[in-house]
XYZ file of C-alpha atoms in Angstrom:
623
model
C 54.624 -101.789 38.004
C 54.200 -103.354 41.356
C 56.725 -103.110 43.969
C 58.247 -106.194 44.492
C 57.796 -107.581 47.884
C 61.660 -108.544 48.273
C 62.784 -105.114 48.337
C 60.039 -103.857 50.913
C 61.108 -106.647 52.620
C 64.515 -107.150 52.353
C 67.165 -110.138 52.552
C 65.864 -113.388 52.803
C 67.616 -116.116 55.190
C 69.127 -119.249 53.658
C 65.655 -120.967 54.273
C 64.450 -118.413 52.177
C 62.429 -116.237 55.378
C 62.748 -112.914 55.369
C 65.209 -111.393 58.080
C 65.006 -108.490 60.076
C 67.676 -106.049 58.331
C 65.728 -104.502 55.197
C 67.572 -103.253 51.741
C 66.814 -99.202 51.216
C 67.156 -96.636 48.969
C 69.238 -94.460 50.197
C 67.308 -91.421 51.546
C 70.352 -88.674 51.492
C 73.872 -88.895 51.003
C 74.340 -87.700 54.349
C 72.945 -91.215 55.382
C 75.703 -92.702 53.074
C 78.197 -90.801 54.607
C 77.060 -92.046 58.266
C 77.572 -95.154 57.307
C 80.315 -95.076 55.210
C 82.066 -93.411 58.869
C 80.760 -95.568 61.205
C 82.272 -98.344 58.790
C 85.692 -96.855 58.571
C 86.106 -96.019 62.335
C 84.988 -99.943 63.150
C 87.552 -101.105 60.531
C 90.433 -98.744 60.786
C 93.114 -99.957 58.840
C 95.627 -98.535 55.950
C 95.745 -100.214 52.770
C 99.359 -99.883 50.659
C 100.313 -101.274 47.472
C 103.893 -102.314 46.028
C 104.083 -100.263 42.523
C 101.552 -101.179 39.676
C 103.201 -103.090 36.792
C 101.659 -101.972 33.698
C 103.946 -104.127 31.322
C 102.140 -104.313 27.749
C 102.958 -106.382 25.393
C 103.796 -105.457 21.731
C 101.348 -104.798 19.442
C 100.813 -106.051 15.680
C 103.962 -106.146 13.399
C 103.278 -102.562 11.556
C 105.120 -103.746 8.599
C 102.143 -106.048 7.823
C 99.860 -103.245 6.905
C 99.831 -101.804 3.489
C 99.033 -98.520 2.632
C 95.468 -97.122 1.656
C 93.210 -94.505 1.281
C 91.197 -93.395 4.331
C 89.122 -91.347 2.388
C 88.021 -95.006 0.768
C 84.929 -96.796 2.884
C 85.749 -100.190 3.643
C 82.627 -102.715 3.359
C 83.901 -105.666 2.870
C 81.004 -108.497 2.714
C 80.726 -110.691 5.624
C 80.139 -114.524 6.105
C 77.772 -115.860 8.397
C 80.063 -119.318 8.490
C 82.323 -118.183 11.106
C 82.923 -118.723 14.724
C 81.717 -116.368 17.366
C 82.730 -115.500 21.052
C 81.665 -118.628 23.427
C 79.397 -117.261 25.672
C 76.801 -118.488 28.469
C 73.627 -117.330 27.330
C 71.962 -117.642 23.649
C 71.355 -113.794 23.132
C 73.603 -112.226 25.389
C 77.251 -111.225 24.338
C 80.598 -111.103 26.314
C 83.358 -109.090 25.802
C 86.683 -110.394 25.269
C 90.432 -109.708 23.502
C 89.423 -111.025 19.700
C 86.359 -110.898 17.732
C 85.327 -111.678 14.308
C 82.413 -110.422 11.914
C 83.384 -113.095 8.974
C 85.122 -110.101 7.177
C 87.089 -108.584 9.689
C 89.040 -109.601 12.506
C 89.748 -107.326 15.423
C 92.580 -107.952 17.964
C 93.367 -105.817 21.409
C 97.419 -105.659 21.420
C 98.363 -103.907 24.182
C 96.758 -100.054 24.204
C 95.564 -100.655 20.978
C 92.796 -102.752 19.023
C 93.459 -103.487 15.303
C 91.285 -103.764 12.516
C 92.265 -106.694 10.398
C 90.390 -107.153 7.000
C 90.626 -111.216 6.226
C 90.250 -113.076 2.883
C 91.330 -116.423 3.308
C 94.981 -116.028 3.624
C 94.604 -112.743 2.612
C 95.429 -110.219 5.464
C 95.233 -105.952 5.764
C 95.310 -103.190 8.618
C 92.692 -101.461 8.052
C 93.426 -99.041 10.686
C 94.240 -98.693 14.441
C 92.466 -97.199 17.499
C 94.684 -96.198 20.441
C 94.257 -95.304 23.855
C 96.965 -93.479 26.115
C 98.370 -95.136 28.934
C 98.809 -92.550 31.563
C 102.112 -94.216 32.851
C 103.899 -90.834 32.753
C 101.305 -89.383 35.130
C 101.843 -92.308 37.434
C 98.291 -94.062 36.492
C 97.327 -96.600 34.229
C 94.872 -96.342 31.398
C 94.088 -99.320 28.840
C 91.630 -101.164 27.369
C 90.535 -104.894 28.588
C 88.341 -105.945 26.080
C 85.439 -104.637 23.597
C 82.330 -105.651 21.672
C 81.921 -105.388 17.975
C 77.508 -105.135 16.839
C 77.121 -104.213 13.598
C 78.495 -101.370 12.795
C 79.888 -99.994 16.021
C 82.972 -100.980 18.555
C 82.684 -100.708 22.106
C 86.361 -100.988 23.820
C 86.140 -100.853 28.082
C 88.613 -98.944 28.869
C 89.894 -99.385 32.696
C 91.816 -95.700 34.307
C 93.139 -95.678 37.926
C 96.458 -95.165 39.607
C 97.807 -94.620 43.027
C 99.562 -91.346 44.891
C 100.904 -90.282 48.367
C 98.749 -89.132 50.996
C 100.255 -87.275 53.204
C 97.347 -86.405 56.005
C 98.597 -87.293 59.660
C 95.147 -89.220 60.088
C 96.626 -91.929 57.472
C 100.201 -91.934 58.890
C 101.773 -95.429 59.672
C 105.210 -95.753 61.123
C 107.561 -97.359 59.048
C 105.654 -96.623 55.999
C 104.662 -93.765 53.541
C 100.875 -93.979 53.334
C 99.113 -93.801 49.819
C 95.744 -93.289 48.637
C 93.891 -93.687 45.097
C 93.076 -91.597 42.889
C 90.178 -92.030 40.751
C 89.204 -95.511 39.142
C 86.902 -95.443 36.648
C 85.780 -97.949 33.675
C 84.506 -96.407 30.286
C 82.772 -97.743 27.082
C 83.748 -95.713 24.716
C 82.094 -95.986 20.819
C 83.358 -95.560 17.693
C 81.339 -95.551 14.510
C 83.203 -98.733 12.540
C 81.253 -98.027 8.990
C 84.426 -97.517 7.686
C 86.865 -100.040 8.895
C 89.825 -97.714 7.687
C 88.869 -94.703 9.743
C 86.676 -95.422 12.796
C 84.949 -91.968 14.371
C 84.620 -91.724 17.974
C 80.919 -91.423 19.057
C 81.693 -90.835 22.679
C 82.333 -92.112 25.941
C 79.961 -93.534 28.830
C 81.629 -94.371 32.383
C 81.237 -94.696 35.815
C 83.442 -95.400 39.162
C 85.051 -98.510 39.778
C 87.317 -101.352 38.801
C 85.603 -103.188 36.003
C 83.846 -106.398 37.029
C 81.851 -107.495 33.868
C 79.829 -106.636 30.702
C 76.900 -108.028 28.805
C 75.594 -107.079 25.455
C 71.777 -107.642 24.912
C 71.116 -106.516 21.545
C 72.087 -102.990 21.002
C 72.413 -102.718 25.136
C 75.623 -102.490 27.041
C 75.251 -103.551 30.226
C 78.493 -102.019 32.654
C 79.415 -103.160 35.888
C 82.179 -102.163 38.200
C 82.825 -102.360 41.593
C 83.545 -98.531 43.308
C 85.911 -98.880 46.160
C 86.095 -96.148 49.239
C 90.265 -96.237 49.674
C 90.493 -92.804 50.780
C 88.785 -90.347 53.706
C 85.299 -89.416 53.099
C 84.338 -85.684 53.144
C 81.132 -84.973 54.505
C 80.635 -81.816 52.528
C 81.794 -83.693 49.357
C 79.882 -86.193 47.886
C 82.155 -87.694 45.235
C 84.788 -88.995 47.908
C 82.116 -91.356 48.901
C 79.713 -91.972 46.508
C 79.861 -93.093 42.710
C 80.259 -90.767 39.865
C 78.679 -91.391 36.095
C 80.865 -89.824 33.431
C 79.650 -88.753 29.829
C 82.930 -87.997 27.904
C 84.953 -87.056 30.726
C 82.376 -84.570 32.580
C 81.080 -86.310 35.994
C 78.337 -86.298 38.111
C 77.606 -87.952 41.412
C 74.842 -90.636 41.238
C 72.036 -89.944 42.532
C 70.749 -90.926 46.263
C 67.728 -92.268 44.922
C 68.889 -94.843 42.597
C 71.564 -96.097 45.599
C 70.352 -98.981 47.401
C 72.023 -99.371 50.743
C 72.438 -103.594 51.021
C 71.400 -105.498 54.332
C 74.659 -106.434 55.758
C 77.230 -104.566 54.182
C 80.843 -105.781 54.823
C 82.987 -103.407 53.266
C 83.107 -100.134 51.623
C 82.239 -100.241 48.032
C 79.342 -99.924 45.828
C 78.081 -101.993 42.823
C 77.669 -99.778 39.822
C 75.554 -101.083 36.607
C 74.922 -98.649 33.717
C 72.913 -99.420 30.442
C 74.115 -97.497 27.573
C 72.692 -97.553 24.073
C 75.686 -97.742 21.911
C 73.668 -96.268 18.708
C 72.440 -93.404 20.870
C 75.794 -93.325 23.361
C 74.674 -89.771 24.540
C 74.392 -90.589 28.138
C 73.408 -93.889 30.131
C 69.849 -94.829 29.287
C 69.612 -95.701 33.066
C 72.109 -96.490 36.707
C 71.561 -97.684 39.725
C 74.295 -98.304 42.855
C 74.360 -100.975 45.746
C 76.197 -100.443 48.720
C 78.120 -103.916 48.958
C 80.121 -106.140 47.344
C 79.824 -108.303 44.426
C 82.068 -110.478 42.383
C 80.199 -112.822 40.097
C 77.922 -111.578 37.077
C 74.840 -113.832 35.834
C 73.423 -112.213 32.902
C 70.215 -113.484 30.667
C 67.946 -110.792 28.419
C 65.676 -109.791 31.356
C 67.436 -110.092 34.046
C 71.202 -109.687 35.214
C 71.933 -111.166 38.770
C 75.025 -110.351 40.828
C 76.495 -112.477 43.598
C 78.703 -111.454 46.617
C 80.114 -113.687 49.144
C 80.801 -112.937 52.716
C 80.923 -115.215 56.234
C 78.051 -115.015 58.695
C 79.331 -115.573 62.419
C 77.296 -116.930 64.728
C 77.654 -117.213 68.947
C 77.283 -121.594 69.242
C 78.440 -123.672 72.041
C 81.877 -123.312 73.191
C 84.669 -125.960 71.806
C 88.550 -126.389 73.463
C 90.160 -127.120 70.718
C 93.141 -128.212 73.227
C 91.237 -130.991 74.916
C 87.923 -131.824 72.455
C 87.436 -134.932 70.580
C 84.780 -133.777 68.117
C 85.753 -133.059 64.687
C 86.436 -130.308 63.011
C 83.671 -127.924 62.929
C 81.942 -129.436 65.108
C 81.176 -127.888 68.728
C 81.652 -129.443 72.334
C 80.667 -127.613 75.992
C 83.477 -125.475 77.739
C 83.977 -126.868 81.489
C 86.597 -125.672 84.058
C 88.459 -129.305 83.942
C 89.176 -128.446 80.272
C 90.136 -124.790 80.430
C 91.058 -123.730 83.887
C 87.987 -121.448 83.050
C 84.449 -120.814 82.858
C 84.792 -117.717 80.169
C 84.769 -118.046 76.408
C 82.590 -117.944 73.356
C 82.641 -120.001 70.199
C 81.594 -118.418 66.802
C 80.390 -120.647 63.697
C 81.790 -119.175 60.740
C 79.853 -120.016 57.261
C 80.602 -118.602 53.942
C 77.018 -117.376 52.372
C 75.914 -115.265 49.386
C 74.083 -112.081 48.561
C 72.151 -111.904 45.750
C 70.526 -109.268 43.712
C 68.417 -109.527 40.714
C 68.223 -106.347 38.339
C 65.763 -106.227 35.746
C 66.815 -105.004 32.393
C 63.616 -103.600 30.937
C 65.549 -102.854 27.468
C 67.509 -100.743 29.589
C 65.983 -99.501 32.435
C 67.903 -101.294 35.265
C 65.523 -102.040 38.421
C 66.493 -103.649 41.426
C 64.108 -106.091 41.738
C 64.770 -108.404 44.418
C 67.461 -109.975 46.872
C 68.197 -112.833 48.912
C 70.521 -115.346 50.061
C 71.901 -118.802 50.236
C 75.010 -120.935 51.805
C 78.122 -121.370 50.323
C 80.447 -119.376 47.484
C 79.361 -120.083 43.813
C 82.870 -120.828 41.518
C 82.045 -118.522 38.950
C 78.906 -117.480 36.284
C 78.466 -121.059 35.410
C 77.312 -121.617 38.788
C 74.426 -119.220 38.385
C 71.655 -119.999 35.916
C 67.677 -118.888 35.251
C 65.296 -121.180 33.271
C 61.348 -120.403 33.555
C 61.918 -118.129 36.140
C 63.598 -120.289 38.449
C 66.854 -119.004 39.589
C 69.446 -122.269 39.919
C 72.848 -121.912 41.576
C 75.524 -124.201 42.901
C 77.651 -122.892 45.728
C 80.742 -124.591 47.527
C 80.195 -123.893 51.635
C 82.939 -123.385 54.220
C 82.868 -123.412 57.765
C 85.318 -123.049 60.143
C 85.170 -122.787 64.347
C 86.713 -119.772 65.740
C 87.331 -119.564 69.501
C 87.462 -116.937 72.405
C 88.926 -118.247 75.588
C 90.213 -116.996 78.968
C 91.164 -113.612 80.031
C 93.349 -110.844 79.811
C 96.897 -111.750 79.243
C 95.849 -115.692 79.235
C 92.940 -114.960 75.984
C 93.189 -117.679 73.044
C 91.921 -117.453 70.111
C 92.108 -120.075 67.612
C 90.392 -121.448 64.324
C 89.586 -124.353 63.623
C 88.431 -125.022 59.618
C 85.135 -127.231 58.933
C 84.422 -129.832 56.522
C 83.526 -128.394 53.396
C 80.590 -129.201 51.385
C 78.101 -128.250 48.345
C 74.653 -127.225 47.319
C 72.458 -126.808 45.295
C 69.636 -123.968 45.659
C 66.639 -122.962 43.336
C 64.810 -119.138 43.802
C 61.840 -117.553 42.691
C 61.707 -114.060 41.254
C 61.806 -112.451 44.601
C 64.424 -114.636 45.354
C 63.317 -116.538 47.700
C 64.485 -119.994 48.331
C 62.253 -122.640 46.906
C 64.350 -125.875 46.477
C 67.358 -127.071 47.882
C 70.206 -129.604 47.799
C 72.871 -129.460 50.786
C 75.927 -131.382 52.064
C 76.783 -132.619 48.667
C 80.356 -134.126 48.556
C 81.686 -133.541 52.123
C 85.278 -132.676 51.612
C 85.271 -131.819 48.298
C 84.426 -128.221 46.487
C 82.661 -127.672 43.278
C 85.548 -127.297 39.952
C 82.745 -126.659 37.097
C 78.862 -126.521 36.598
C 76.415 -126.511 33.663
C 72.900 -126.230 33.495
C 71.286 -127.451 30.225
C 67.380 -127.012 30.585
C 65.635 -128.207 33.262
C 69.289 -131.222 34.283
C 71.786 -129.483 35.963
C 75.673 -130.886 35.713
C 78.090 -130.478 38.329
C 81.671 -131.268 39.706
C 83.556 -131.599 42.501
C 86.609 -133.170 43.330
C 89.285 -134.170 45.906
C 90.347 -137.366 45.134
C 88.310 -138.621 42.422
C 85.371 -136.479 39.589
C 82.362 -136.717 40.960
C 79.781 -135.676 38.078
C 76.209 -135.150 39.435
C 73.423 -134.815 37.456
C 70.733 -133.097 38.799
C 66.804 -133.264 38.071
C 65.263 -129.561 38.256
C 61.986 -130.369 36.523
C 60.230 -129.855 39.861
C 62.578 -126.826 41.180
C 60.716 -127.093 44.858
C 61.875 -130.892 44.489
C 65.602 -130.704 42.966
C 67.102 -134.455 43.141
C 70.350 -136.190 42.436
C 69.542 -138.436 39.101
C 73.475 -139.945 39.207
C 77.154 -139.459 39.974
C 80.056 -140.774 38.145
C 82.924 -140.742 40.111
C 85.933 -141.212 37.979
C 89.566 -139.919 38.484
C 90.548 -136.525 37.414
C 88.162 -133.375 37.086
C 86.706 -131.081 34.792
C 86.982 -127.770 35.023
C 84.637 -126.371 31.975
C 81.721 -128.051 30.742
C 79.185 -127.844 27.352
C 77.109 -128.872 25.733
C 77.851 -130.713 22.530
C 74.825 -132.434 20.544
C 72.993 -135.744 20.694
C 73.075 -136.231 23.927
C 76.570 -135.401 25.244
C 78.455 -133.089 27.240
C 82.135 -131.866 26.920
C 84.333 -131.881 29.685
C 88.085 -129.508 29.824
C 90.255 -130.277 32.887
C 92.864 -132.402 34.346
C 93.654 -136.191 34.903
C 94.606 -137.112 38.505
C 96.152 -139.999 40.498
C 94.661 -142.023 43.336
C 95.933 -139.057 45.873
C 93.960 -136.421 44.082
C 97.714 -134.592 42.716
C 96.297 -133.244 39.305
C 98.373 -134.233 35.936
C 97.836 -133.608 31.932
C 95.412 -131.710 30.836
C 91.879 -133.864 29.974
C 89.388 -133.958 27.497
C 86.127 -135.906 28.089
C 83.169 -136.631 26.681
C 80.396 -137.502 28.581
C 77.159 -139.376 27.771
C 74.230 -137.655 29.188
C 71.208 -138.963 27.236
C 69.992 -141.014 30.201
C 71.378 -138.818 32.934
C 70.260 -141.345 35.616
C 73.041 -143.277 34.163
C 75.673 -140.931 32.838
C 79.024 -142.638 31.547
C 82.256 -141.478 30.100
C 82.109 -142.229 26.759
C 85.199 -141.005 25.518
C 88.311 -139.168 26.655
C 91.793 -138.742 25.763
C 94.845 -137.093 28.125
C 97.242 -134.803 26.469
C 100.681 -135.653 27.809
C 102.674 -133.327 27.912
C 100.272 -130.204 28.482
C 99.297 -129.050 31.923
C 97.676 -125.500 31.454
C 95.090 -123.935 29.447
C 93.682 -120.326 30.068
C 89.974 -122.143 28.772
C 90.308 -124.284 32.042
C 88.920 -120.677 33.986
C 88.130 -118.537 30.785
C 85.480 -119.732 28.389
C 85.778 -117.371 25.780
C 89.666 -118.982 25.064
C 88.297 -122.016 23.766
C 86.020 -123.176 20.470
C 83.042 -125.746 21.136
C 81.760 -126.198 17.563
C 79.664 -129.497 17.462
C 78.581 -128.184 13.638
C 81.886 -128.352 12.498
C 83.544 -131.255 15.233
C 86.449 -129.298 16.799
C 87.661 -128.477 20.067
C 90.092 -125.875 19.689
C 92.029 -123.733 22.715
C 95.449 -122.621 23.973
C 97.707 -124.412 26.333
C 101.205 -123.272 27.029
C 102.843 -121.678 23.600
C 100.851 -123.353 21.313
C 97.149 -123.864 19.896
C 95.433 -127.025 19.624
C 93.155 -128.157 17.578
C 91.146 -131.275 18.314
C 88.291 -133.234 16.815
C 85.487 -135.138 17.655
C 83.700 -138.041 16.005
C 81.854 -141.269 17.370
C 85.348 -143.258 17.631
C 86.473 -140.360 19.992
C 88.753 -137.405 19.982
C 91.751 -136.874 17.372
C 94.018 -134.132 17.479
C 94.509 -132.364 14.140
C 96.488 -129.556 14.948
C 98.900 -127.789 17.138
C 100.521 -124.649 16.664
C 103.707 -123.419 18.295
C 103.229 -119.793 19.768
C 105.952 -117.424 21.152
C 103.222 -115.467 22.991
C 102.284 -116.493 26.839
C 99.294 -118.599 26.583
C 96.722 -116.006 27.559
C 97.217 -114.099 25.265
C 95.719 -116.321 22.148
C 92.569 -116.904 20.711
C 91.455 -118.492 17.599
C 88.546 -118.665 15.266
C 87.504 -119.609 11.804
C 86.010 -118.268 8.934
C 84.828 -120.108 6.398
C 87.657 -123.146 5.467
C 90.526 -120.751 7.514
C 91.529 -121.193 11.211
C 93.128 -118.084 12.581
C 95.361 -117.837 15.506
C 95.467 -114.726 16.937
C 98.367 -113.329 19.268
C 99.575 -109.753 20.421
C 102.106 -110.113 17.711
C 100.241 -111.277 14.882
C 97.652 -113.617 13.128
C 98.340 -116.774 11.499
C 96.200 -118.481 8.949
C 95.883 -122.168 8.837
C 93.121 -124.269 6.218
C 90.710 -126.067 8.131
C 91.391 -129.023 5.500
C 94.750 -130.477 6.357
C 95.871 -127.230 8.891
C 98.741 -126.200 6.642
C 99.999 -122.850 7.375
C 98.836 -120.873 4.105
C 100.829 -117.361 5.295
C 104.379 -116.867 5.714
């Protein structure tokens, strides 16, 4: 396979040319190490943390499961008629707290996940896989969510903790310095022919906190972000470069399949791992990044990962004391303004790293990186269709200034205008099309990209939604923007032309009220309207407002179901608008619910239980 030109080259400018400071494999780790030292003596600071609160919640009410034979394999038959885990991408799968098979139902409480067989009303325990905590060795251990395929469950289970350090070269008066000790994420497997006794397969993990997952087929796709807390050791690898675990024994990644980033800011790696679950022996492939990254795109070729950072630039010199231009704007230093002829201004502007991996069934590649302004909000703001890579970022800029000497220095900040854009890449990403100062003043609450239109908001005082013509991607345009009050803050696709809209109502200052549902009509998206929506007084918070996978889209059946507060609602949409059919009163904190249906049932599912409504008139059918 040809080497692609954006790695030989390396980062590409915001205009999409290529800059002077090239990507690398890392030759050594002694080259890691030189950097990782040069970093830590230019930013020489402690880091201390109050006491971790592991609080759990309590799991499933044990008296609901009835005895049975082990011994006894469960194989229930599944539906297909059921609701699955709202994801991004048509073919790739995404973690979360609850799934469903159409026979079974399987529910993370706490440090354990629970194996629920369902008929109807009907409800058993199959059985119960725990993980220790680690509290008494003052760590944490637990599982944040898992994937069910077929026959095998996949829990990601997150290990870390903190302890004194007690070397003079971290000393601080006033304060006991700590360091951490080893954070780590791991998928481990369990054989789940059997509902009543799962078998553990084994365990695949690597350094890190855990950023994100994707599923792509049989495929686990791992990433986690490997932070350097502690002193590097020259002669000692591991305290400064990733490790890859394969049930519990580790091994330092290799130097080879690190890539040392263009401009990195801080001292952590990117870690991605591809693990066969049906063969979870050891990671079909890894590679490493040196630099950050916070926001996963994932389709089946190729995962993309975003990290955002400021680039400062020397510009003209601006008294903020004396100058009339706005902010972030820039104005000429003169001795009648400052008593002084010394001083520098520095433009700061948020911008964002990318890197595209390809998958290869597996075989993780880093294919190509580049650039553009701004932050993106989340995964939604990242998007590939026909090998064009689309993302919408929010950009800040802010002023800061250097003036005078010695005791009489000033330094001050001034923030800039904010604004939005719109950027479209080629496989080596490279910058091909562009949209910029979108919405001065406002930032970007959700996006969506449905084929070749992409859908966007921002807000300050009033919803702008743009719709966005990517047919040409060199030549992206504005088609239309209603402006209407309120925002939304999640956005899909329903059918026939329309688009769904989660978020809040607002008044004519921008102060943000009920929760909102809306219904947009994007069949002619040079003209899109409003076509229905409905405010739910009395409701102000929803975990599906920032976490897709807590809320059910289903055009096929014509609900709209999620969690706000302590309690689950259940809403429906027709022609004539939106009708709420249900809501459910839930002790549990809000985040902690999901719900889905199989068959005629709606189930609400909490740390403390499942409830079991029918999808005909939402009666409770269990006590």
């Amino acid at each position: 396979r040809p080497q692609n030109p954006a790695v030989e080259t390396g980062n590409k400018d915001t205009s999409g040319k290529a800059v002077k400071s090239p990507v690398k494999n890392a030759a050594t780790y002694s080259e890691l190490y030189a950097l990782i030292k040069s970093m830590e003596e230019e930013n020489n600071s402690e880091i201390f943390f109050e006491d971790y609160d592991n609080r759990v919640a309590s799991s499933i009410n044990e008296n609901a499961q009835a005895g049975g034979s082990k011994q006894q394999t469960d194989n229930a038959k599944s539906t297909e008629d059921h609701s699955r885990t709202n994801t991004q991408v048509q073919g790739v799968d995404e973690a979360d707290i609850v799934k469903t098979d159409g026979s079974y139902i399987y529910v993370l409480t706490g440090n354990q996940i629970k194996i629920v067989r369902v008929n109807g009303p009907d409800m058993k325990i199959l059985s119960s896989i725990s993980f220790p905590d680690n509290t008494d060795e003052g760590g944490y251990s637990r599982p944040s969510e898992f994937y069910i395929t077929e026959n095998r469950l996949i829990a990601l289970n997150t290990t870390g903790g903190i302890c004194a350090d007690y070397g003079a070269n971290r000393k601080l008066a006033g304060y006991e310095p700590y360091m951490f000790s080893e954070q780590s994420v791991t998928a481990v497997v369990y054989d789940i022919t059997d509902r009543s006794d799962p078998q553990l397969l084994g365990d695949l993990g690597q350094s890190g906190d855990y950023l994100s997952s994707r599923m792509v087929g049989n495929t686990l796709y791992l990433i986690s972000n490997h932070h350097i807390y502690n002193t590097a050791e020259k002669d000692s690898p591991k305290t400064y470069v990733p490790m890859l675990y394969i049930n519990g024994e580790g091994r330092v990644i290799e130097a080879g399949d690190i890539t040392i980033s263009a401009d990195p800011q801080s001292r952590q790696y990117i870690v991605i791992s591809a693990i066969d679950v049906n063969k979870p022996e050891k990671q079909l492939s890894s590679k490493s990044v040196f630099g950050c990254g916070t926001t996963i795109y994932a389709g089946t070729e190729n995962l993309f990962i975003a990290g955002s950072s400021n680039e400062r630039t020397e510009t003209a010199f601006e008294n903020p004391a004396t100058s009339s231009a706005k902010p972030g704007q820039t104005t000429a230093i003169t001795p009648e303004t400052t008593g002084t002829n010394s001083g520098k201004a520095v433009l700061i502007t948020d911008v964002t790293n990318l890197l595209r991996f390809s998958l290869n069934n597996g075989k993780i590649e880093l294919a190509a990186t580049g650039k553009v302004k701004g932050r993106p909000l989340n995964q939604f703001s990242m998007d590939e269709y026909d090998g064009v890579f689309r993302i919408v970022t929010t950009v800040n800029t802010g002023m800061e200034t250097v003036y005078g000497s010695g005791k009489n220095t000033y330094v001050t900040y001034t923030p800039g205008e904010t604004a939005n854009s719109l950027y479209t890449l080629n496989q080596e990403m490279e910058v091909i099309g562009k949209i910029e100062d979108v919405a001065r003043g406002e930032r970007v609450y959700s996006v969506r990209f449905i084929g070749d239109i992409g859908y966007f908001v921002t807000f300050r005082q009033t919803d702008p939604l743009f719709a966005v013509d990517l047919k040409d991607p060199a030549r992206p345009r504005i088609l239309s923007a209603l402006k209407i009050p309120g925002f939304s803050q999640y956005l899909h696709p329903w059918s026939d032309g329309l688009l769904f809209g989660l978020g809040h109502d607002a008044d004519d200052t921008g102060r943000a009220g009920y929760l909102k549902l809306s219904m947009f009509d994007v069949s002619n998206p040079e003209d899109v309207t409003e076509k229905h929506k409905t405010i739910l007084d009395g409701y102000y918070y929803s975990e599906a407002s920032y976490n897709h996978r807590a809320i059910i889209v289903s055009p096929e059946r014509g609900i709209i179901a999620f969690p706000s507060d302590n309690r689950y609602i259940i809403y429906t949409f027709t022609g004539n608008g939106f009708a709420e059919k249900a809501v459910f009163s839930i002790d549990d904190n809000a985040y902690n619910q999901r719900g889905l249906y199989i068959g005629n049932v709606f189930y609400v599912c909490t740390i403390n239980g499942i409830t079991a409504f029918s999808m005909e008139d939402y009666s409770r059918l269990n006590t």
